[in-house]
Amino acid sequence: MSGPNKTKPGVDKALLIKDAAKLLPEPSRRFFMRGAASLGALAMLSGCEIIDGDASENVLRVISDFNDGAQALLFNPNTLAPEYPEGMITRPFPFNAYYSQDDAPDVDGDKWQLEIGGRVDDKKSWTLAELNKLPQVSQITRHVCVEGWDYIGQWSGVNLREFFARIGADITAKYVAFHCADGYTESLDMASALHPQTMLATKYAKQPIGDPFGFPLRLRTATKLGFKNAKWLTAIEVTNTFPDTYYRKEGFNWFAGI
Ligand SMILES: Nc1nc2c(c(=O)[nH]1)N[C@H]1C(S)=C(S)[C@@H](COP(=O)(O)O)O[C@H]1N2
Ligand SMILES: [Mo]
């Protein structure tokens, strides 16, 4: 017998629902657990039958994608992440990447340029010296990695919204894609890209960002988990086509708000 609400013997319904709920950040998780937490709801959201491990993986993926939309709706572009005093800045700060520190890319600062693509009027590339001449902003905020560690850091650089105004980016577009020297990919919804605490960071604790922390330019977003903060930026693209990301392909939630 098959149907959207049927499980195979051996698939623990309650566990499956609990697993799915874990992917939902608050307040969606509370909402889901209180009201809609049923296998039927999961199946309805996913349009799949929950019959085995693979199917439940797909269901979790669909829930996570569904949740991106919910988080985007709940995202308040005016709410600022907390800022901290200078005494709380961690020096040096922890390194993380999808590989070990020895394999971090070696970027030549003299040749490096930030490429601009997509829905932007002025697609000229930017050298580090040119970026350093733009008005600078700074923040002391908390970086949170999904692996269970965090630190407070100070990032300085160019506010992304102001940079977009300068280059004539289409801010009605849906996404901003970030490309990195190590092949890493990240992307933001436009509202998060325009958040006042989203910047192209050239400095950490007032010193130029060196290796292995993303020389010479990284994205800093205070409203997102660590993996959204793409290091070693090489190109930025404004687009209406969803740019898939390294961590989403690994099964993590894409919106990844904190
Ligand atoms: N290009 C690139 N950016 C990246 C990563 C990566 O592997 N490559 N890892 C991400 C993850 S998971 C985290 S937690 C932070 C770590 O930044 P840090 O090394 O400056 O602490 O970088 C993010 N940005
Ligand atoms: Mo991370």
XYZ file of C-alpha atoms and ligand atoms in Angstrom:
283
model
C 0.000 0.000 0.000
C 1.381 3.397 -0.853
C 0.326 6.969 -0.334
C 1.849 10.148 0.894
C 1.417 9.328 4.576
C 2.610 5.726 4.636
C 5.899 4.631 6.102
C 7.840 1.438 5.648
C 8.144 -0.658 8.764
C 11.412 0.300 10.429
C 11.188 4.006 9.659
C 10.556 5.711 12.975
C 7.996 8.406 12.303
C 8.644 10.383 15.458
C 12.412 10.334 14.909
C 12.033 11.438 11.315
C 9.882 14.380 12.345
C 12.351 15.263 15.096
C 15.209 15.188 12.573
C 13.342 17.404 10.160
C 12.487 19.856 12.934
C 16.181 20.088 13.854
C 16.821 21.647 10.464
C 14.383 24.413 11.217
C 15.770 27.375 13.119
C 13.554 29.230 15.581
C 10.868 30.420 15.374
C 9.930 28.056 12.531
C 10.931 25.048 14.636
C 8.619 25.998 17.489
C 5.798 26.674 15.055
C 6.352 23.350 13.331
C 6.573 21.320 16.553
C 3.498 22.996 18.017
C 1.146 22.722 15.120
C 2.168 21.124 11.906
C 4.493 18.393 13.190
C 3.159 15.334 11.489
C 4.369 13.006 8.836
C 1.473 14.175 6.713
C 2.754 17.751 6.930
C 6.249 16.633 5.982
C 4.904 14.665 3.047
C 2.736 17.560 1.947
C 5.638 19.989 2.078
C 7.880 17.652 0.181
C 5.457 16.048 -2.203
C 7.339 12.783 -1.589
C 6.470 9.537 0.003
C 8.422 8.941 3.150
C 9.260 5.314 2.771
C 12.973 4.870 3.223
C 16.231 6.576 4.131
C 16.749 8.175 0.718
C 13.229 9.513 0.617
C 13.562 10.986 4.079
C 16.826 12.680 2.999
C 14.875 14.289 0.169
C 12.149 15.329 2.559
C 14.689 16.996 4.842
C 16.168 18.789 1.804
C 12.747 20.052 0.742
C 11.952 21.158 4.312
C 15.253 23.014 4.434
C 14.535 24.755 1.113
C 10.988 25.527 2.246
C 12.499 26.962 5.378
C 14.728 29.295 3.306
C 11.553 30.993 2.136
C 10.133 31.164 5.667
C 13.362 32.661 7.026
C 13.467 35.178 4.181
C 9.938 36.284 5.091
C 10.851 36.562 8.784
C 14.149 38.351 8.088
C 14.015 41.918 9.321
C 16.428 44.031 7.256
C 16.596 46.619 10.075
C 17.479 44.310 12.970
C 21.170 44.574 13.788
C 23.289 41.737 15.179
C 24.749 42.619 18.595
C 28.082 44.472 18.650
C 30.746 43.924 21.337
C 33.557 45.934 22.960
C 37.083 45.839 21.478
C 38.396 43.917 24.504
C 36.379 40.878 23.411
C 38.028 40.508 19.986
C 39.748 37.127 19.536
C 43.322 37.333 18.172
C 44.329 35.330 16.249
C 40.969 33.980 15.259
C 40.226 30.342 14.510
C 40.753 29.044 10.976
C 38.175 26.925 9.206
C 37.641 25.696 5.664
C 36.458 22.535 3.963
C 40.096 21.420 3.877
C 43.123 21.810 6.128
C 44.960 25.101 6.613
C 47.988 23.910 4.550
C 45.797 23.717 1.451
C 44.523 27.310 1.716
C 44.922 29.178 -1.595
C 47.939 31.368 -2.228
C 46.579 34.580 -3.751
C 48.952 37.069 -5.409
C 47.854 40.489 -4.123
C 49.512 42.356 -7.019
C 47.559 40.435 -9.640
C 44.356 40.056 -7.622
C 41.196 41.813 -8.814
C 37.591 41.522 -7.752
C 35.503 40.754 -10.828
C 31.942 42.064 -11.095
C 29.294 40.283 -13.129
C 25.588 39.923 -13.792
C 22.965 42.608 -13.329
C 25.344 45.521 -12.723
C 25.840 48.725 -14.788
C 29.578 49.115 -14.176
C 31.354 45.771 -14.529
C 34.865 47.129 -14.077
C 37.117 44.972 -11.859
C 38.441 46.345 -8.547
C 41.983 46.223 -7.200
C 42.591 46.113 -3.457
C 44.007 49.680 -3.534
C 40.797 50.916 -5.176
C 38.615 49.162 -2.598
C 40.716 50.651 0.209
C 39.993 54.167 -1.124
C 36.222 53.718 -0.684
C 34.472 54.818 2.550
C 35.209 52.256 5.284
C 32.886 50.703 7.868
C 33.687 48.473 10.839
C 31.867 46.020 13.116
C 32.631 43.874 16.164
C 30.297 40.913 15.915
C 30.113 37.198 16.639
C 31.054 34.590 14.027
C 29.189 31.311 14.573
C 30.261 28.092 12.842
C 27.830 25.180 12.486
C 30.578 22.937 13.813
C 29.884 24.328 17.270
C 32.462 27.058 17.860
C 32.278 30.823 17.682
C 34.334 33.941 18.282
C 33.961 37.688 18.418
C 35.873 39.548 15.744
C 36.302 42.983 14.258
C 35.908 43.315 10.527
C 36.377 46.478 8.475
C 35.871 47.200 4.819
C 33.291 48.393 2.337
C 29.576 48.235 3.074
C 28.071 46.012 0.366
C 24.936 48.121 -0.092
C 27.045 51.238 -0.693
C 29.292 49.305 -3.056
C 26.220 48.173 -4.986
C 24.991 51.789 -5.275
C 28.431 52.773 -6.604
C 28.540 50.094 -9.307
C 24.857 50.369 -10.242
C 23.845 46.875 -9.134
C 20.231 45.890 -9.746
C 19.058 45.588 -6.136
C 15.703 44.245 -7.285
C 17.542 41.074 -8.386
C 17.081 38.023 -6.157
C 20.594 36.807 -5.389
C 24.226 37.730 -5.030
C 26.762 35.010 -5.840
C 30.290 34.946 -4.413
C 33.175 33.107 -6.065
C 36.398 32.291 -4.229
C 40.014 31.470 -5.079
C 39.632 27.972 -3.548
C 36.575 27.108 -5.656
C 34.176 27.667 -2.745
C 30.804 29.150 -3.678
C 28.345 31.088 -1.565
C 25.309 33.230 -2.264
C 22.990 35.589 -0.409
C 19.396 36.670 -0.905
C 19.371 40.358 -1.875
C 17.794 41.523 1.433
C 20.678 39.962 3.398
C 23.233 41.399 0.967
C 21.777 44.869 1.596
C 21.731 44.456 5.405
C 23.716 47.270 7.107
C 26.157 44.731 8.626
C 27.031 42.985 5.369
C 30.394 44.084 4.000
C 33.356 43.271 1.817
C 35.977 42.988 4.551
C 39.607 43.888 3.916
C 40.682 44.057 7.587
C 40.460 42.000 10.756
C 41.223 43.690 14.101
C 42.379 46.737 12.067
C 45.035 44.690 10.199
C 44.754 43.663 6.520
C 43.167 40.217 6.213
C 46.066 37.867 5.570
C 46.364 34.175 4.900
C 44.764 31.818 5.716
C 41.798 34.026 6.541
C 40.776 34.985 3.032
C 43.425 37.362 1.674
C 42.738 39.969 0.464
C 38.954 40.167 0.603
C 36.174 38.232 2.290
C 32.477 38.622 2.770
C 31.370 39.505 6.292
C 27.720 39.048 7.149
C 26.723 39.391 10.818
C 23.261 37.893 10.342
C 24.426 34.556 8.905
C 26.261 31.436 10.009
C 30.022 31.234 9.471
C 29.919 29.327 6.199
C 28.111 32.204 4.444
C 31.197 34.384 5.059
C 33.054 33.506 1.880
C 36.837 34.039 2.028
C 39.366 34.755 -0.771
C 36.727 36.478 -2.913
C 37.493 36.666 -6.624
C 34.119 37.603 -8.142
C 30.669 38.882 -7.252
C 27.640 38.383 -9.453
C 24.136 39.838 -9.147
C 21.595 37.423 -10.553
C 18.011 36.180 -10.611
C 19.141 32.572 -11.099
C 19.683 30.703 -7.827
C 23.437 30.240 -7.340
C 23.924 26.924 -5.531
C 26.537 26.827 -2.798
C 29.165 24.492 -1.383
C 27.384 24.046 1.953
C 23.892 23.703 0.502
C 25.160 20.868 -1.672
C 26.496 19.326 1.557
C 22.952 19.366 2.927
C 23.021 22.524 5.038
C 20.282 25.116 5.093
C 20.989 27.862 2.526
C 19.499 30.937 4.257
C 21.479 30.052 7.410
C 20.369 33.020 9.493
C 21.477 33.469 13.094
N 36.478 30.401 0.365
C 36.063 29.822 1.513
N 35.352 30.556 2.396
C 34.926 29.997 3.561
C 35.177 28.629 3.868
C 35.918 27.872 2.903
O 36.184 26.673 3.087
N 36.346 28.499 1.753
N 34.710 28.093 5.067
C 33.625 28.802 5.737
C 33.393 28.380 7.121
S 32.601 26.914 7.383
C 33.694 29.186 8.180
S 33.249 28.793 9.781
C 34.439 30.430 7.997
C 35.698 30.403 8.829
O 36.339 31.622 8.755
P 37.695 31.865 9.561
O 38.708 30.837 9.077
O 38.075 33.241 9.209
O 37.350 31.698 11.013
O 34.809 30.660 6.649
C 33.814 30.312 5.718
N 34.243 30.774 4.429
Mo 31.791 27.031 9.469
